[in-house]
mmCIF file of C-alpha atoms and ligand atoms in Angstrom:
data_model
loop_
_atom_site.group_PDB
_atom_site.id
_atom_site.type_symbol
_atom_site.label_atom_id
_atom_site.label_comp_id
_atom_site.label_asym_id
_atom_site.label_seq_id
_atom_site.Cartn_x
_atom_site.Cartn_y
_atom_site.Cartn_z
ATOM 1 C CA MET A 1270 -75.742 -117.215 -95.512
ATOM 2 C CA PHE A 1271 -73.287 -119.238 -93.462
ATOM 3 C CA GLN A 1272 -76.021 -121.967 -92.360
ATOM 4 C CA ASP A 1273 -73.856 -124.533 -92.020
ATOM 5 C CA SER A 1274 -70.557 -123.156 -91.054
ATOM 6 C CA ASN A 1275 -68.645 -124.008 -88.221
ATOM 7 C CA THR A 1276 -66.019 -122.506 -86.531
ATOM 8 C CA PHE A 1277 -63.117 -124.169 -85.135
ATOM 9 C CA TYR A 1278 -60.415 -122.467 -82.171
ATOM 10 C CA TYR A 1279 -56.817 -123.421 -81.286
ATOM 11 C CA GLU A 1280 -55.214 -122.613 -78.229
ATOM 12 C CA GLU A 1281 -52.070 -122.632 -80.609
ATOM 13 C CA THR A 1282 -52.309 -123.852 -84.231
ATOM 14 C CA ASP A 1283 -49.584 -123.478 -87.002
ATOM 15 C CA SER A 1284 -51.602 -121.115 -88.985
ATOM 16 C CA THR A 1285 -55.053 -120.712 -89.057
ATOM 17 C CA ASN A 1286 -54.969 -119.828 -93.182
ATOM 18 C CA THR A 1287 -53.567 -123.980 -92.839
ATOM 19 C CA ARG A 1288 -56.480 -125.210 -90.815
ATOM 20 C CA ALA A 1289 -58.653 -123.352 -93.290
ATOM 21 C CA LYS A 1290 -57.277 -124.677 -96.566
ATOM 22 C CA GLU A 1291 -56.925 -128.375 -95.339
ATOM 23 C CA TYR A 1292 -60.825 -128.293 -94.229
ATOM 24 C CA ALA A 1293 -61.730 -126.854 -97.694
ATOM 25 C CA LYS A 1294 -59.817 -129.617 -99.273
ATOM 26 C CA GLU A 1295 -62.088 -131.810 -97.228
ATOM 27 C CA GLY A 1296 -65.189 -130.500 -99.085
ATOM 28 C CA GLY A 1297 -65.621 -127.993 -95.428
ATOM 29 C CA GLU A 1298 -68.560 -125.270 -95.720
ATOM 30 C CA ALA A 1299 -68.438 -121.608 -96.815
ATOM 31 C CA GLY A 1300 -68.407 -119.543 -93.613
ATOM 32 C CA SER A 1301 -66.529 -122.097 -91.684
ATOM 33 C CA VAL A 1302 -64.229 -119.500 -89.213
ATOM 34 C CA PHE A 1303 -60.333 -121.143 -87.326
ATOM 35 C CA LEU A 1304 -59.572 -118.836 -84.909
ATOM 36 C CA ALA A 1305 -56.190 -119.460 -82.961
ATOM 37 C CA GLU A 1306 -54.940 -117.635 -79.621
ATOM 38 C CA SER A 1307 -51.478 -118.276 -81.333
ATOM 39 C CA GLN A 1308 -50.015 -119.092 -84.611
ATOM 40 C CA THR A 1309 -46.527 -121.320 -84.876
ATOM 41 C CA LYS A 1310 -45.779 -120.705 -87.978
ATOM 42 C CA GLY A 1311 -47.975 -117.743 -89.108
ATOM 43 C CA LYS A 1312 -47.985 -116.503 -92.741
ATOM 44 C CA GLY A 1313 -47.850 -112.857 -93.986
ATOM 45 C CA ARG A 1314 -47.836 -111.787 -97.463
ATOM 46 C CA GLN A 1315 -45.121 -111.883 -100.114
ATOM 47 C CA GLY A 1316 -44.191 -115.604 -98.090
ATOM 48 C CA ARG A 1317 -43.354 -113.498 -94.898
ATOM 49 C CA THR A 1318 -44.325 -114.561 -91.290
ATOM 50 C CA TRP A 1319 -46.797 -113.295 -89.213
ATOM 51 C CA VAL A 1320 -45.597 -113.214 -85.953
ATOM 52 C CA SER A 1321 -48.036 -114.439 -83.667
ATOM 53 C CA PRO A 1322 -47.400 -114.288 -80.157
ATOM 54 C CA LYS A 1323 -50.216 -115.424 -77.606
ATOM 55 C CA ASP A 1324 -51.202 -111.657 -76.507
ATOM 56 C CA GLY A 1325 -54.102 -111.331 -76.486
ATOM 57 C CA ASN A 1326 -54.613 -110.559 -80.546
ATOM 58 C CA ILE A 1327 -56.883 -112.226 -82.290
ATOM 59 C CA TYR A 1328 -55.552 -114.386 -85.996
ATOM 60 C CA PHE A 1329 -58.454 -115.755 -87.836
ATOM 61 C CA SER A 1330 -59.460 -117.010 -91.276
ATOM 62 C CA ILE A 1331 -62.823 -117.395 -92.854
ATOM 63 C CA LEU A 1332 -63.451 -119.978 -95.640
ATOM 64 C CA LEU A 1333 -65.864 -119.198 -98.687
ATOM 65 C CA ARG A 1334 -66.749 -120.646 -101.781
ATOM 66 C CA PRO A 1335 -68.165 -117.213 -103.871
ATOM 67 C CA ASP A 1336 -69.850 -118.198 -107.270
ATOM 68 C CA ILE A 1337 -67.694 -115.115 -108.670
ATOM 69 C CA PRO A 1338 -64.975 -114.836 -111.401
ATOM 70 C CA THR A 1339 -60.684 -115.608 -110.096
ATOM 71 C CA GLN A 1340 -60.030 -111.767 -110.871
ATOM 72 C CA LYS A 1341 -62.388 -110.581 -108.429
ATOM 73 C CA ALA A 1342 -61.479 -112.675 -105.930
ATOM 74 C CA ALA A 1343 -58.939 -109.968 -104.825
ATOM 75 C CA MET A 1344 -61.770 -107.437 -103.892
ATOM 76 C CA LEU A 1345 -62.546 -109.839 -101.080
ATOM 77 C CA THR A 1346 -59.552 -108.710 -99.041
ATOM 78 C CA LEU A 1347 -60.820 -104.984 -99.499
ATOM 79 C CA VAL A 1348 -64.174 -106.577 -97.984
ATOM 80 C CA MET A 1349 -62.615 -107.872 -95.082
ATOM 81 C CA GLY A 1350 -59.668 -104.266 -94.362
ATOM 82 C CA TYR A 1351 -63.425 -102.460 -94.260
ATOM 83 C CA ALA A 1352 -65.002 -104.853 -92.271
ATOM 84 C CA ILE A 1353 -62.191 -104.792 -89.317
ATOM 85 C CA SER A 1354 -61.749 -101.374 -89.864
ATOM 86 C CA LEU A 1355 -65.551 -100.578 -89.024
ATOM 87 C CA ALA A 1356 -66.044 -103.488 -85.935
ATOM 88 C CA ILE A 1357 -62.713 -101.722 -84.876
ATOM 89 C CA GLU A 1358 -63.650 -98.194 -84.536
ATOM 90 C CA ALA A 1359 -67.466 -99.444 -83.705
ATOM 91 C CA GLU A 1360 -65.467 -101.829 -80.637
ATOM 92 C CA THR A 1361 -62.634 -99.713 -79.249
ATOM 93 C CA GLY A 1362 -63.235 -95.680 -81.297
ATOM 94 C CA LEU A 1363 -60.297 -96.235 -82.685
ATOM 95 C CA CYS A 1364 -60.121 -94.759 -86.487
ATOM 96 C CA ALA A 1365 -57.929 -98.097 -87.901
ATOM 97 C CA GLN A 1366 -57.475 -96.685 -91.834
ATOM 98 C CA ILE A 1367 -56.486 -98.431 -94.677
ATOM 99 C CA LYS A 1368 -53.451 -98.459 -96.172
ATOM 100 C CA TRP A 1369 -54.410 -100.158 -100.325
ATOM 101 C CA PRO A 1370 -54.950 -103.240 -100.531
ATOM 102 C CA ASN A 1371 -56.075 -104.335 -97.396
ATOM 103 C CA ASP A 1372 -53.188 -102.957 -94.355
ATOM 104 C CA LEU A 1373 -54.958 -101.413 -91.493
ATOM 105 C CA VAL A 1374 -53.237 -98.658 -89.148
ATOM 106 C CA ILE A 1375 -53.492 -96.473 -86.831
ATOM 107 C CA ARG A 1376 -51.818 -93.519 -86.599
ATOM 108 C CA GLY A 1377 -49.442 -94.340 -88.986
ATOM 109 C CA LYS A 1378 -48.508 -97.651 -87.803
ATOM 110 C CA LYS A 1379 -49.911 -100.946 -88.873
ATOM 111 C CA VAL A 1380 -52.579 -103.003 -86.279
ATOM 112 C CA CYS A 1381 -53.925 -105.923 -89.096
ATOM 113 C CA GLY A 1382 -52.565 -107.268 -92.013
ATOM 114 C CA ILE A 1383 -54.580 -109.561 -94.055
ATOM 115 C CA LEU A 1384 -53.928 -112.749 -96.251
ATOM 116 C CA THR A 1385 -56.197 -113.719 -98.871
ATOM 117 C CA GLU A 1386 -55.297 -117.142 -100.565
ATOM 118 C CA MET A 1387 -57.604 -119.027 -103.634
ATOM 119 C CA SER A 1388 -58.023 -122.215 -104.981
ATOM 120 C CA ALA A 1389 -59.140 -122.067 -108.378
ATOM 121 C CA LYS A 1390 -59.550 -124.396 -111.810
ATOM 122 C CA ALA A 1391 -59.913 -122.236 -114.954
ATOM 123 C CA ASP A 1392 -62.447 -119.712 -113.784
ATOM 124 C CA ASN A 1393 -64.354 -122.024 -111.332
ATOM 125 C CA ILE A 1394 -63.116 -120.662 -107.661
ATOM 126 C CA GLU A 1395 -62.493 -123.729 -105.609
ATOM 127 C CA TYR A 1396 -62.003 -121.664 -101.878
ATOM 128 C CA VAL A 1397 -61.084 -118.597 -100.749
ATOM 129 C CA VAL A 1398 -59.276 -118.474 -97.667
ATOM 130 C CA ILE A 1399 -58.854 -114.958 -96.063
ATOM 131 C CA GLY A 1400 -57.179 -114.646 -92.884
ATOM 132 C CA ALA A 1401 -56.267 -111.597 -90.269
ATOM 133 C CA GLY A 1402 -54.369 -110.979 -87.923
ATOM 134 C CA ILE A 1403 -54.671 -107.967 -85.210
ATOM 135 C CA ASN A 1404 -52.529 -106.920 -82.792
ATOM 136 C CA VAL A 1405 -55.026 -106.293 -79.952
ATOM 137 C CA GLY A 1406 -53.372 -106.912 -76.726
ATOM 138 C CA MET A 1407 -49.600 -106.467 -77.920
ATOM 139 C CA GLU A 1408 -47.838 -104.415 -75.296
ATOM 140 C CA SER A 1409 -44.470 -104.364 -76.335
ATOM 141 C CA ILE A 1410 -43.765 -104.777 -80.186
ATOM 142 C CA THR A 1411 -40.105 -106.075 -81.517
ATOM 143 C CA GLN A 1412 -37.465 -103.700 -82.167
ATOM 144 C CA GLU A 1413 -37.232 -104.503 -85.839
ATOM 145 C CA ILE A 1414 -40.850 -103.770 -86.584
ATOM 146 C CA GLN A 1415 -41.613 -100.783 -83.698
ATOM 147 C CA ASP A 1416 -41.886 -97.979 -86.081
ATOM 148 C CA VAL A 1417 -44.623 -99.096 -88.311
ATOM 149 C CA ALA A 1418 -46.733 -101.652 -85.975
ATOM 150 C CA THR A 1419 -48.626 -101.178 -83.234
ATOM 151 C CA SER A 1420 -51.271 -102.916 -81.420
ATOM 152 C CA ILE A 1421 -55.145 -101.487 -80.122
ATOM 153 C CA LYS A 1422 -53.977 -101.933 -76.517
ATOM 154 C CA LEU A 1423 -50.491 -99.905 -76.969
ATOM 155 C CA GLU A 1424 -53.216 -97.044 -78.636
ATOM 156 C CA GLY A 1425 -54.591 -96.618 -75.738
ATOM 157 C CA VAL A 1426 -57.595 -98.940 -75.494
ATOM 158 C CA LYS A 1427 -56.335 -100.636 -72.294
ATOM 159 C CA LYS A 1428 -59.564 -103.070 -72.117
ATOM 160 C CA VAL A 1429 -60.354 -104.472 -74.835
ATOM 161 C CA ASP A 1430 -63.232 -107.306 -74.952
ATOM 162 C CA LYS A 1431 -61.566 -109.800 -77.751
ATOM 163 C CA VAL A 1432 -65.128 -111.788 -78.243
ATOM 164 C CA LYS A 1433 -67.156 -108.960 -78.967
ATOM 165 C CA LEU A 1434 -64.992 -107.096 -81.061
ATOM 166 C CA PHE A 1435 -64.047 -110.657 -82.917
ATOM 167 C CA ALA A 1436 -67.740 -110.787 -83.127
ATOM 168 C CA CYS A 1437 -68.537 -107.527 -84.552
ATOM 169 C CA ILE A 1438 -65.479 -108.529 -87.361
ATOM 170 C CA LEU A 1439 -67.413 -111.376 -88.141
ATOM 171 C CA GLN A 1440 -71.063 -109.597 -88.079
ATOM 172 C CA GLU A 1441 -69.508 -106.327 -90.803
ATOM 173 C CA PHE A 1442 -68.073 -109.009 -92.613
ATOM 174 C CA GLN A 1443 -71.280 -110.550 -93.451
ATOM 175 C CA LYS A 1444 -73.044 -107.971 -94.017
ATOM 176 C CA GLN A 1445 -70.357 -106.281 -96.289
ATOM 177 C CA TYR A 1446 -69.935 -109.666 -98.089
ATOM 178 C CA GLU A 1447 -73.317 -110.024 -98.903
ATOM 179 C CA VAL A 1448 -73.440 -106.090 -100.253
ATOM 180 C CA PHE A 1449 -70.201 -107.000 -102.442
ATOM 181 C CA LEU A 1450 -71.739 -110.616 -103.542
ATOM 182 C CA ALA A 1451 -75.267 -108.816 -104.598
ATOM 183 C CA ASP A 1452 -73.217 -106.035 -106.548
ATOM 184 C CA GLY A 1453 -70.635 -108.252 -108.322
ATOM 185 C CA ASP A 1454 -67.658 -105.184 -107.580
ATOM 186 C CA LEU A 1455 -67.004 -102.153 -104.818
ATOM 187 C CA ARG A 1456 -69.991 -100.528 -105.593
ATOM 188 C CA ASN A 1457 -71.506 -99.714 -102.973
ATOM 189 C CA ILE A 1458 -68.272 -100.369 -100.309
ATOM 190 C CA SER A 1459 -65.659 -97.982 -102.120
ATOM 191 C CA LYS A 1460 -66.975 -94.365 -100.994
ATOM 192 C CA GLY A 1461 -66.954 -95.593 -97.104
ATOM 193 C CA TYR A 1462 -63.832 -97.716 -98.022
ATOM 194 C CA ASN A 1463 -62.282 -94.233 -99.275
ATOM 195 C CA ALA A 1464 -63.056 -92.256 -96.507
ATOM 196 C CA ARG A 1465 -60.838 -94.436 -94.145
ATOM 197 C CA LEU A 1466 -57.841 -94.901 -97.132
ATOM 198 C CA VAL A 1467 -55.025 -93.387 -95.472
ATOM 199 C CA ASN A 1468 -53.426 -92.833 -98.787
ATOM 200 C CA VAL A 1469 -56.032 -90.656 -100.688
ATOM 201 C CA GLY A 1470 -54.597 -87.165 -101.558
ATOM 202 C CA ARG A 1471 -50.291 -88.440 -100.676
ATOM 203 C CA GLU A 1472 -47.411 -88.783 -102.088
ATOM 204 C CA VAL A 1473 -46.608 -92.413 -102.139
ATOM 205 C CA LEU A 1474 -43.936 -94.758 -103.753
ATOM 206 C CA ILE A 1475 -44.789 -97.671 -106.685
ATOM 207 C CA LEU A 1476 -43.318 -100.503 -106.109
ATOM 208 C CA ASP A 1477 -43.594 -101.938 -109.879
ATOM 209 C CA LYS A 1478 -41.412 -105.489 -110.825
ATOM 210 C CA GLY A 1479 -38.656 -103.649 -109.985
ATOM 211 C CA ASN A 1480 -38.922 -99.991 -111.196
ATOM 212 C CA GLU A 1481 -40.285 -97.395 -108.719
ATOM 213 C CA TYR A 1482 -41.675 -94.062 -108.974
ATOM 214 C CA LYS A 1483 -43.557 -91.691 -107.313
ATOM 215 C CA ALA A 1484 -47.816 -90.535 -107.666
ATOM 216 C CA THR A 1485 -50.557 -89.369 -105.781
ATOM 217 C CA ALA A 1486 -53.186 -91.799 -104.741
ATOM 218 C CA ASP A 1487 -56.673 -90.384 -105.347
ATOM 219 C CA GLY A 1488 -58.459 -93.442 -104.088
ATOM 220 C CA ILE A 1489 -59.630 -97.072 -105.643
ATOM 221 C CA ASN A 1490 -62.710 -97.543 -108.218
ATOM 222 C CA ASP A 1491 -65.602 -99.715 -108.180
ATOM 223 C CA MET A 1492 -62.987 -102.528 -108.783
ATOM 224 C CA GLY A 1493 -60.751 -102.095 -105.841
ATOM 225 C CA GLY A 1494 -57.457 -100.426 -108.157
ATOM 226 C CA LEU A 1495 -56.347 -97.568 -106.843
ATOM 227 C CA LEU A 1496 -56.370 -94.731 -108.927
ATOM 228 C CA ILE A 1497 -53.695 -92.718 -109.499
ATOM 229 C CA GLU A 1498 -51.732 -89.528 -111.086
ATOM 230 C CA LYS A 1499 -48.501 -89.854 -112.146
ATOM 231 C CA GLN A 1500 -45.851 -86.833 -111.928
ATOM 232 C CA ASP A 1501 -46.413 -86.342 -115.002
ATOM 233 C CA GLY A 1502 -49.532 -85.764 -114.926
ATOM 234 C CA THR A 1503 -50.724 -88.743 -116.154
ATOM 235 C CA LEU A 1504 -53.464 -91.196 -114.609
ATOM 236 C CA GLU A 1505 -53.433 -94.356 -114.078
ATOM 237 C CA THR A 1506 -55.708 -97.713 -112.183
ATOM 238 C CA ILE A 1507 -52.883 -99.773 -110.326
ATOM 239 C CA LEU A 1508 -54.435 -103.328 -109.232
ATOM 240 C CA SER A 1509 -53.517 -105.255 -106.179
ATOM 241 C CA GLY A 1510 -51.427 -108.028 -106.131
ATOM 242 C CA GLU A 1511 -49.688 -107.227 -109.018
ATOM 243 C CA VAL A 1512 -47.995 -103.707 -107.291
ATOM 244 C CA SER A 1513 -47.224 -102.870 -103.826
ATOM 245 C CA VAL A 1514 -47.398 -99.392 -102.467
ATOM 246 C CA ARG A 1515 -45.915 -97.188 -99.167
ATOM 247 C CA GLY A 1516 -45.249 -93.876 -98.198
ATOM 248 C CA VAL A 1517 -42.468 -92.062 -99.194
ATOM 249 C CA TYR A 1518 -40.512 -90.933 -96.036
ATOM 250 C CA GLY A 1519 -41.621 -94.957 -94.854
ATOM 251 C CA TYR A 1520 -44.590 -97.211 -93.836
ATOM 252 C CA VAL A 1521 -47.830 -95.334 -94.726
HETATM 253 C C1 LIG B 263 -49.474 -109.460 -94.002
HETATM 254 O O1 LIG B 263 -48.874 -109.932 -94.264
HETATM 255 O O2 LIG B 263 -50.037 -108.246 -93.925
HETATM 256 C C2 LIG B 263 -50.658 -110.835 -93.792
HETATM 257 C C3 LIG B 263 -51.063 -110.886 -92.203
HETATM 258 C C4 LIG B 263 -51.413 -111.768 -92.320
HETATM 259 C C5 LIG B 263 -51.992 -113.074 -90.782
HETATM 260 C C6 LIG B 263 -53.282 -113.790 -90.640
HETATM 261 S S1 LIG B 263 -53.106 -114.313 -88.780
HETATM 262 C C7 LIG B 263 -54.302 -114.970 -89.407
HETATM 263 C C8 LIG B 263 -54.116 -116.060 -90.885
HETATM 264 N N1 LIG B 263 -53.006 -117.219 -90.691
HETATM 265 C C9 LIG B 263 -52.123 -116.942 -91.290
HETATM 266 O O3 LIG B 263 -51.209 -117.371 -91.555
HETATM 267 N N2 LIG B 263 -52.077 -115.764 -91.732
HETATM 268 C C10 LIG B 263 -53.212 -114.518 -91.712
#
């Protein structure tokens, strides 16, 4: 599927998402991968910074050109989150759960974040760049995020073969991506995704454009929306990108 793709490796770069987007604008091939040991301008969601020291972590982006309607692009982030969760478990034995829509957590603390950026004209996707930062070898976490972040090493797996883990992520992503493209939605992914979803059955706080309310999360549907039950018993589906979700007493 990605036969003509290239791999770009950097000891240090500003942001692998930025590298991937530049390559996309030059006409770069779908499936091309951008991998860095450290980033000087790592980007997080909602304009945040993704601190990216050279600490044995994984920072990578993949360039895609899927032939799907733009409103389905958000599902790709869930596909990547699911693939990374499977790969972490296969390579380390750790259970990396998913915090909807696409953070990965181990024992309640974030170990991986994913940032998807898209360019489209009308309803035609020009490219999608999915970038992920995985805390693998980090041995200490800065004080501000100590309560909410962790790394694979800090979770007790001292020796992780980063190359093998990365290869497994790409392999798993390619497999799930093909399933997603064939189906056009998450019908064959949602069951596995929900089995890993940390939010299921939990009370969560929904943050919706300044409006905050509590609900119980019930898992995703085949379009990647999170089904929730509000406190008055009404059922609703919330969409990623429009609202965010966090635990009532903390991050998860
Ligand atoms: C988040 O806020 O949770 C998303 C973090 C995404 C970080 C990754 S690291 C590789 C890629 N390049 C970036 O600049 N950001 C993403």
